[in-house]
XYZ file of C-alpha atoms in Angstrom:
598
model
C 102.826 61.104 115.089
C 100.436 63.968 114.981
C 100.350 66.567 112.267
C 101.984 69.188 114.286
C 105.021 66.829 114.585
C 105.123 65.968 111.101
C 105.141 69.743 110.161
C 107.796 70.361 112.638
C 109.748 67.460 111.337
C 109.551 68.878 107.717
C 110.432 72.144 108.976
C 113.673 70.693 110.532
C 114.655 68.636 107.422
C 114.179 72.070 105.116
C 116.201 73.952 107.616
C 119.163 71.352 107.251
C 118.936 71.763 103.321
C 118.816 75.386 103.542
C 122.094 75.450 105.825
C 123.756 73.016 103.239
C 123.450 75.598 100.728
C 124.948 78.217 103.017
C 121.742 80.198 103.432
C 120.535 82.001 106.354
C 116.889 82.298 105.175
C 114.666 80.700 102.587
C 111.419 81.818 101.104
C 109.094 79.115 99.853
C 106.610 80.988 97.608
C 102.874 79.676 96.844
C 103.484 79.998 93.071
C 104.544 77.934 89.935
C 107.393 78.601 87.464
C 104.636 80.560 85.729
C 103.484 82.983 88.260
C 100.145 81.326 88.656
C 97.847 81.871 91.512
C 96.470 78.125 91.515
C 99.239 75.773 91.441
C 99.610 71.868 90.573
C 100.695 69.644 93.240
C 104.179 69.613 92.223
C 104.634 73.314 93.313
C 102.658 72.975 96.458
C 105.706 73.186 98.796
C 104.443 75.767 101.022
C 101.519 73.641 101.943
C 103.532 70.365 102.182
C 106.087 72.002 104.577
C 103.870 74.164 106.710
C 100.426 72.671 106.579
C 98.468 75.785 105.734
C 96.298 75.259 102.647
C 95.417 78.663 101.447
C 96.014 79.640 97.933
C 98.460 82.722 98.726
C 101.386 83.494 101.072
C 104.783 82.467 101.343
C 106.551 80.447 104.012
C 109.526 82.392 105.351
C 112.096 80.165 106.890
C 115.286 81.362 108.917
C 117.619 79.480 111.162
C 115.268 79.695 114.390
C 112.069 81.027 113.175
C 109.396 80.450 110.682
C 106.142 82.390 109.424
C 103.544 82.423 106.723
C 102.435 85.724 105.284
C 98.718 85.939 104.471
C 96.233 88.402 103.473
C 92.808 89.066 105.208
C 91.116 86.083 103.552
C 93.363 83.699 105.594
C 93.884 85.294 108.714
C 91.626 82.882 110.769
C 92.353 79.769 108.537
C 96.127 80.238 108.806
C 95.855 81.044 112.712
C 94.007 77.661 112.835
C 95.884 75.528 110.560
C 99.533 76.470 111.877
C 98.729 76.255 115.693
C 101.039 74.181 117.338
C 103.558 74.005 114.605
C 106.005 76.735 115.616
C 105.165 78.752 112.551
C 104.014 82.321 112.920
C 101.187 83.974 111.181
C 101.849 87.554 109.641
C 98.513 89.069 109.059
C 99.231 91.332 105.846
C 97.077 94.296 105.766
C 97.161 95.126 109.343
C 98.956 98.588 110.346
C 101.658 96.888 111.957
C 102.118 93.601 109.857
C 105.588 93.669 108.369
C 106.036 93.229 104.640
C 108.282 90.366 103.355
C 111.114 92.648 102.902
C 110.599 93.873 106.418
C 110.413 90.585 107.964
C 113.637 89.587 106.674
C 115.541 92.756 107.492
C 114.136 92.602 110.956
C 115.123 88.930 111.555
C 118.516 88.694 110.012
C 121.934 90.179 110.654
C 123.851 91.945 107.811
C 125.775 89.808 105.698
C 123.028 87.162 105.891
C 122.015 85.453 102.514
C 118.453 84.826 101.747
C 117.480 82.035 98.838
C 114.585 81.631 96.664
C 114.113 79.266 93.800
C 114.912 81.104 90.567
C 111.964 79.770 88.860
C 109.544 80.744 91.619
C 109.945 84.615 91.563
C 109.386 86.900 88.796
C 112.153 89.176 87.350
C 110.229 92.392 88.804
C 109.872 90.748 92.463
C 113.529 89.523 92.111
C 114.885 93.245 91.328
C 112.585 94.853 93.970
C 113.440 92.479 96.587
C 117.104 92.375 95.816
C 117.420 95.980 95.785
C 115.579 96.465 99.254
C 117.559 93.536 101.047
C 120.864 95.037 99.642
C 119.967 98.232 101.336
C 119.769 96.473 104.492
C 123.100 94.671 103.984
C 121.427 91.533 103.054
C 121.832 89.474 99.784
C 119.071 87.583 97.590
C 120.498 84.300 95.872
C 118.347 82.652 93.335
C 118.601 79.062 94.182
C 117.631 75.571 92.291
C 114.959 73.792 94.051
C 115.940 73.285 97.568
C 112.716 71.945 98.826
C 112.797 68.837 96.475
C 116.034 67.714 98.527
C 113.786 66.655 101.341
C 110.228 66.378 100.002
C 109.128 62.864 100.095
C 106.724 61.505 97.769
C 106.841 64.860 95.443
C 104.322 64.863 92.596
C 105.909 64.729 89.040
C 105.079 67.247 86.327
C 101.292 67.343 85.756
C 100.463 65.054 82.804
C 96.990 65.846 81.668
C 96.589 65.446 77.920
C 95.840 68.553 75.858
C 92.468 68.864 74.200
C 91.126 71.677 71.936
C 88.658 73.989 72.790
C 86.293 74.155 69.733
C 85.863 77.252 67.773
C 82.138 76.924 68.424
C 82.821 77.684 72.041
C 85.978 79.962 71.712
C 84.686 82.041 68.932
C 87.823 82.910 67.664
C 90.603 80.970 65.906
C 94.204 80.511 67.386
C 95.806 81.708 64.067
C 93.733 85.025 64.512
C 95.019 85.370 67.962
C 98.680 84.592 67.191
C 98.283 87.262 64.241
C 97.097 89.734 66.759
C 100.141 88.954 69.049
C 102.664 89.478 66.012
C 101.199 92.833 65.378
C 101.483 93.694 69.130
C 105.324 92.602 68.582
C 105.538 95.013 65.775
C 103.708 97.882 67.463
C 106.378 97.771 70.388
C 109.291 97.580 68.131
C 110.540 93.881 68.954
C 111.252 90.811 67.218
C 109.376 88.146 69.260
C 107.581 87.474 72.688
C 108.020 84.728 75.240
C 104.980 84.003 77.281
C 104.887 82.018 80.418
C 101.215 82.837 81.699
C 99.267 79.583 81.539
C 96.014 81.109 80.999
C 97.259 83.317 78.227
C 98.851 80.317 76.404
C 95.643 78.318 76.726
C 93.354 81.237 75.435
C 95.640 82.014 72.520
C 96.032 78.696 71.228
C 92.504 77.380 72.248
C 93.834 74.313 74.039
C 92.863 73.100 77.399
C 94.228 70.436 79.992
C 93.753 69.178 83.530
C 97.044 70.162 84.710
C 95.848 72.516 87.415
C 92.960 71.671 89.821
C 89.886 73.470 88.768
C 91.997 75.396 86.119
C 91.610 74.040 82.826
C 95.151 75.332 81.639
C 98.214 73.424 80.176
C 101.675 73.621 81.953
C 103.787 75.113 79.177
C 105.840 78.144 77.665
C 105.098 79.724 74.182
C 107.425 81.550 72.034
C 106.189 83.600 69.231
C 108.042 85.281 66.392
C 106.902 86.640 63.045
C 108.110 83.411 61.316
C 107.317 80.861 64.038
C 105.640 79.587 67.125
C 106.804 77.055 69.449
C 105.061 75.652 72.127
C 107.136 74.099 75.094
C 105.432 71.258 76.748
C 105.659 67.720 77.853
C 105.567 65.528 74.925
C 103.467 62.881 76.480
C 100.674 65.456 76.675
C 100.246 65.517 72.856
C 97.846 63.276 71.031
C 97.999 62.889 67.498
C 94.824 65.077 66.948
C 96.600 67.879 69.169
C 99.688 67.533 67.239
C 97.839 67.910 63.703
C 95.649 70.838 65.200
C 98.870 72.767 66.546
C 100.737 72.334 63.119
C 97.417 73.424 61.337
C 97.983 76.575 63.431
C 101.664 76.955 62.565
C 102.785 75.964 66.110
C 105.826 73.579 66.553
C 106.532 71.842 69.671
C 109.366 71.316 71.926
C 110.211 69.579 75.230
C 109.194 71.603 78.290
C 112.577 71.004 80.017
C 114.714 72.695 76.886
C 113.128 75.843 77.404
C 116.285 77.293 78.997
C 118.555 76.081 76.242
C 116.125 77.592 73.580
C 116.439 81.020 75.035
C 120.133 80.956 75.588
C 120.465 79.911 71.889
C 118.488 82.788 70.559
C 120.315 84.972 68.236
C 122.197 87.756 69.924
C 120.469 90.980 68.474
C 117.020 89.510 68.861
C 114.654 91.585 71.135
C 112.226 89.341 73.072
C 109.358 90.873 74.918
C 108.544 89.191 78.343
C 106.334 90.320 81.080
C 109.011 90.820 83.929
C 106.025 90.730 86.130
C 105.311 86.836 85.530
C 108.516 85.412 83.900
C 110.898 83.810 86.179
C 114.101 85.466 87.060
C 116.080 82.418 86.098
C 114.630 82.613 82.555
C 115.332 86.136 81.988
C 118.661 85.345 83.098
C 118.786 82.468 80.406
C 117.523 84.866 78.006
C 120.095 87.635 78.893
C 119.261 91.298 79.715
C 120.605 92.141 76.348
C 117.711 90.464 74.452
C 114.892 90.576 77.127
C 112.732 93.721 76.590
C 110.325 94.284 79.716
C 107.080 94.657 77.910
C 103.543 93.238 78.887
C 101.720 92.646 75.660
C 98.095 93.351 76.185
C 97.129 89.918 75.846
C 95.169 90.056 79.169
C 93.096 92.770 77.943
C 92.223 90.847 74.784
C 91.413 87.850 76.418
C 89.213 89.643 79.238
C 87.120 91.039 76.392
C 84.535 88.537 75.368
C 83.357 88.011 71.644
C 79.830 87.483 70.929
C 79.977 83.705 70.954
C 81.873 83.699 74.293
C 79.028 86.138 75.903
C 76.138 83.795 74.526
C 78.054 80.775 75.818
C 78.426 82.484 79.493
C 74.624 83.185 79.457
C 73.757 79.456 78.588
C 76.278 78.309 81.041
C 74.740 80.581 83.619
C 71.394 79.129 82.937
C 72.382 75.375 83.286
C 74.317 76.354 86.581
C 71.463 78.180 88.019
C 69.140 75.064 87.387
C 71.743 72.980 89.254
C 71.847 75.144 92.222
C 68.036 75.107 92.380
C 67.972 71.388 92.557
C 71.045 71.392 95.096
C 69.697 73.512 97.468
C 66.144 72.005 97.383
C 67.791 68.752 98.214
C 70.012 70.494 101.189
C 66.641 71.873 102.390
C 64.740 68.628 102.120
C 67.580 67.015 103.986
C 67.519 69.359 106.767
C 63.543 69.416 107.055
C 63.800 65.445 107.481
C 66.376 65.472 110.190
C 69.048 64.019 107.731
C 72.480 64.444 108.683
C 74.138 66.956 106.383
C 77.706 68.544 106.852
C 79.686 70.934 104.789
C 81.221 68.389 102.860
C 77.864 67.035 102.008
C 76.670 70.553 100.567
C 79.915 70.661 98.479
C 78.987 66.976 97.176
C 75.595 67.845 96.532
C 76.056 70.841 94.282
C 78.875 69.131 92.733
C 76.525 66.255 91.759
C 74.033 68.451 90.161
C 76.226 70.359 88.285
C 78.340 67.560 86.960
C 74.781 66.307 85.313
C 74.513 69.664 83.433
C 75.469 69.641 79.637
C 78.893 70.737 78.854
C 80.137 70.528 82.279
C 83.928 70.027 82.598
C 85.096 70.412 86.347
C 84.423 72.945 89.414
C 85.966 76.362 88.791
C 87.409 76.440 92.322
C 87.322 74.376 95.250
C 83.701 74.953 97.120
C 83.592 77.003 100.197
C 80.751 75.930 102.508
C 80.908 77.692 105.631
C 78.224 77.084 108.194
C 77.950 79.494 111.232
C 81.336 80.868 112.437
C 82.854 79.093 109.447
C 81.363 81.677 107.078
C 83.201 84.304 108.650
C 86.619 82.500 107.465
C 86.758 84.439 103.869
C 88.303 81.127 101.939
C 87.304 78.437 104.271
C 87.493 74.828 103.009
C 85.842 72.104 105.140
C 88.384 69.161 105.777
C 87.312 65.977 107.599
C 89.143 67.485 110.753
C 86.908 70.956 110.672
C 83.610 69.408 108.778
C 80.491 70.227 110.881
C 76.852 69.156 110.870
C 74.129 71.854 109.478
C 71.429 72.680 111.973
C 67.933 74.223 111.321
C 69.552 77.597 112.718
C 72.023 80.077 111.556
C 73.637 80.979 108.264
C 75.198 78.946 105.634
C 77.744 80.715 103.130
C 78.372 78.985 100.037
C 80.880 80.205 97.429
C 80.975 77.798 94.555
C 81.189 77.761 90.705
C 81.928 75.455 87.627
C 83.755 75.375 84.464
C 81.715 74.500 81.474
C 82.812 74.183 77.980
C 80.945 77.396 76.966
C 81.719 79.408 80.222
C 82.951 79.756 83.734
C 80.524 80.369 86.714
C 81.477 81.704 90.333
C 78.440 82.546 92.638
C 77.989 82.988 96.289
C 74.820 82.833 98.264
C 74.458 83.173 102.129
C 71.021 81.549 103.373
C 69.340 81.278 106.672
C 68.816 77.668 107.908
C 66.425 78.961 110.478
C 64.620 82.102 111.606
C 67.459 84.708 111.274
C 68.252 87.336 113.854
C 67.566 90.852 113.459
C 71.547 91.334 113.214
C 71.777 88.657 110.555
C 69.068 90.434 108.481
C 70.557 94.015 109.211
C 73.924 92.596 107.669
C 72.482 90.801 104.993
C 70.421 93.398 103.629
C 73.478 95.839 103.830
C 75.375 93.257 101.746
C 72.714 93.052 99.313
C 72.553 96.945 98.862
C 75.872 96.914 98.209
C 75.954 94.228 95.580
C 72.939 95.886 93.855
C 74.444 99.157 93.792
C 77.497 98.131 91.759
C 75.174 96.052 89.526
C 73.053 99.201 88.825
C 76.098 101.305 88.021
C 76.205 103.192 84.806
C 79.555 104.908 84.420
C 81.811 106.677 81.502
C 83.993 104.746 79.320
C 87.528 104.538 80.950
C 86.106 104.089 84.529
C 88.550 101.819 86.464
C 87.433 99.519 89.204
C 88.738 101.404 92.086
C 86.231 104.447 91.131
C 83.240 102.056 91.379
C 84.436 100.134 94.616
C 82.881 102.611 97.056
C 79.152 101.716 95.438
C 79.507 98.413 96.973
C 81.337 99.196 100.346
C 78.853 102.365 101.269
C 75.962 100.206 102.761
C 78.518 98.619 105.106
C 80.534 101.540 106.099
C 77.335 103.151 107.377
C 77.204 100.510 109.607
C 80.859 100.798 110.781
C 81.670 97.523 108.916
C 84.092 96.699 106.085
C 85.562 93.757 104.198
C 89.361 93.512 103.480
C 89.078 91.656 100.215
C 88.280 93.014 96.948
C 84.650 93.832 95.671
C 85.312 92.109 92.244
C 87.756 90.159 90.109
C 87.794 89.270 86.322
C 86.819 85.725 85.257
C 88.087 83.789 82.380
C 85.805 82.046 79.712
C 86.445 78.233 80.467
C 89.744 79.397 82.133
C 90.559 80.502 85.556
C 88.004 81.749 87.614
C 90.405 84.497 88.753
C 91.789 86.427 85.828
C 92.884 90.082 85.311
C 93.719 92.628 84.209
C 90.452 94.361 85.598
C 89.692 94.177 89.099
C 86.998 96.174 91.372
C 88.754 97.077 94.737
C 89.941 99.737 96.929
C 93.525 99.486 95.740
C 94.195 101.450 92.346
C 94.299 99.401 89.483
C 94.913 101.305 86.094
C 93.075 99.030 83.915
C 89.708 100.297 82.830
C 86.599 98.440 82.620
C 85.774 97.537 78.842
C 82.726 96.503 77.296
C 82.777 92.484 77.027
C 84.667 91.986 80.591
C 83.059 89.767 82.901
C 83.784 90.947 86.651
C 82.386 89.658 89.900
C 80.539 91.632 92.352
C 80.997 90.066 95.915
C 80.737 92.397 99.174
C 80.473 90.946 102.524
C 80.425 91.199 106.283
C 82.327 88.823 108.437
C 81.407 88.430 112.131
C 84.244 86.410 113.622
C 83.072 83.415 115.797
C 79.384 84.187 114.575
C 78.717 84.191 110.927
C 79.868 85.481 107.476
C 77.536 86.873 104.845
C 78.630 87.301 101.184
C 76.534 87.861 97.960
C 78.344 87.194 94.620
C 77.176 87.641 91.156
C 79.133 87.740 87.809
C 78.712 90.984 85.906
C 79.290 91.658 82.166
C 80.280 95.154 81.227
C 78.331 96.477 78.279
C 77.515 99.537 76.151
C 74.882 101.716 77.580
C 74.386 104.663 75.503
C 76.521 107.497 73.861
C 76.329 111.061 75.164
C 76.974 113.730 72.488
C 78.927 115.785 75.068
C 80.348 113.339 77.220
C 80.951 110.339 75.181
C 80.134 106.373 75.576
C 78.781 105.132 78.767
C 78.681 101.544 80.132
C 76.439 99.448 82.525
C 76.546 95.930 83.700
C 74.395 93.180 82.951
C 74.121 90.586 85.805
C 74.852 87.261 84.377
C 74.499 84.968 87.529
C 70.957 83.476 87.808
C 69.904 82.421 91.329
C 67.571 84.380 93.816
C 68.602 85.931 96.996
C 67.343 84.616 100.372
C 63.950 86.672 100.927
C 64.010 85.672 104.586
C 67.208 87.515 105.275
C 65.806 90.932 103.802
C 65.071 93.630 105.781
C 62.533 95.541 103.551
C 62.507 98.823 105.588
C 66.347 99.197 104.742
C 65.505 99.144 100.758
C 64.443 102.416 98.730
C 62.127 101.704 95.965
C 64.774 101.382 93.333
C 66.522 98.775 94.891
C 63.205 96.915 95.363
C 62.274 97.274 91.736
C 65.775 96.137 90.631
C 65.338 92.819 92.945
C 62.058 92.093 91.914
C 63.168 92.582 88.443
C 66.226 90.402 88.718
C 64.209 87.656 90.578
C 61.479 87.550 87.396
C 64.327 87.117 85.131
C 65.777 84.262 87.179
C 62.418 82.340 87.158
C 62.043 83.239 83.614
C 65.294 81.771 82.256
C 65.572 78.899 84.628
C 61.877 77.492 84.404
C 62.222 75.667 81.150
C 65.302 73.696 82.675
C 63.174 72.520 85.780
C 60.528 70.107 86.689
C 57.144 71.517 87.962
C 58.152 70.893 91.638
C 61.552 72.584 91.040
C 59.665 75.479 89.022
C 57.248 75.835 92.149
C 59.992 76.186 94.721
C 61.837 78.583 92.643
C 58.926 80.924 92.044
C 58.252 81.115 96.037
C 62.155 82.308 96.040
C 61.416 84.632 93.464
C 58.390 85.988 94.687
C 58.135 90.058 94.678
C 59.155 91.502 98.014
C 55.901 93.362 98.695
């Protein structure tokens, strides 16, 4: 049976289960009960039933139609993976593309019922979607796990053991962080807090696990009051060492499955702070609106501002990561010169091999994107055995990759020429490089938001009549998720200012569909620059990532003197920092890559 036939069969089974519940439509989100971007296999229902493997976008099913809604990162990928399945693609972000709410309103008659798993929609989204649908004569029903009824071979709850992220890497003890949360609770005038965000829990307690691929988080909930802290987690995940550690931190444990019962049985008058943007609607229902207080504690902001130990650890992780990339790209070059077959999947394997040999390596920080030629124009392309192609000594290779080390998380994109680049390639590459450098060189007053800086990265592309539809920068966790808030750099407004100690990506790009893609990404540390007696504090960026740009793709005539000086200075720093970790042959190779532009 073909893959498209398998998907059609799964959709038919899901429709039967939907109809049995008296529903006219079903939303299958790409999230877990914690609102995570990256989810464990157990909650990959959208992927199982549709065949689309992107990290975002829900499946929307009615009695006679089906769609997956995707943003610009996945337009090309979704069209390819859903071809022939009978599932349409809604390209979110295009002027005529309907939103989820509009799609349902267009597709259903008044009186229709729309179902969604009550654990897979936040309270905030539930209230918004429910109100919109009610205005259209439709109703939103919180259901149980309908896909589970027809999902063959579904994974159970992740069972990775918990381990302690040592203080020498974390830089701050869990007790101090819990005390800070308790101070936040007092400040907003509530009695306790209930936390479902996995990265927040892992950071607060200095614990990690392998529950989600490439994201070292623990599937758990955390309740904190002035007198107690309770971690709801599968008991099998707790070693004796971790139990003792949690007890030392003043944290008791309870089974993951009893969280509903715990919330229901809290004292009637207790006021519990919950983030309606991340906590599942079903859990807010269990807690009761009389106790639930919509309040987002500033945990994400505290987590995003690295302490000095974390900053130094990240710098060291970048050095080891850069050395691994030197070894990896040298091997790729050597294989191409010798005519040895090398594919996109091989690129992933080569870089992973060299990273995994580095001290303190834990895992990849996300699935490697190695897009050769036209595949580079697919923003979040991931090679599969069906799409994997062989590299040739021509065209461009885009590689977006990273690793989790115990002392830091990396995320880097480089685009390299495998042969003689065309003038168009060099023009586009240099425009992207100019945008990357412009943002890296920014100096800005305290309180500046990412949307106010975004234009710096985009302007060189705009002058060419080009643009990119993804964000310019996302926050990066410290030995945590590679995508974390609360800060971002993008065209859309985000009220969170950039603070000293935050690490954010800088990744402009140009994508020529069917031809090539170009993206250049470094991670930037916001830091204090100077104080002005009239205008206050100013910040600037330190570029943390250490790996050269492709000099063969740079059109020097497009650069001004300041840009050339910055690039030469960056390359000199890359060579200085990586040289001690390399052999003589590797150092010689890197020295050539880091040579001055003129």
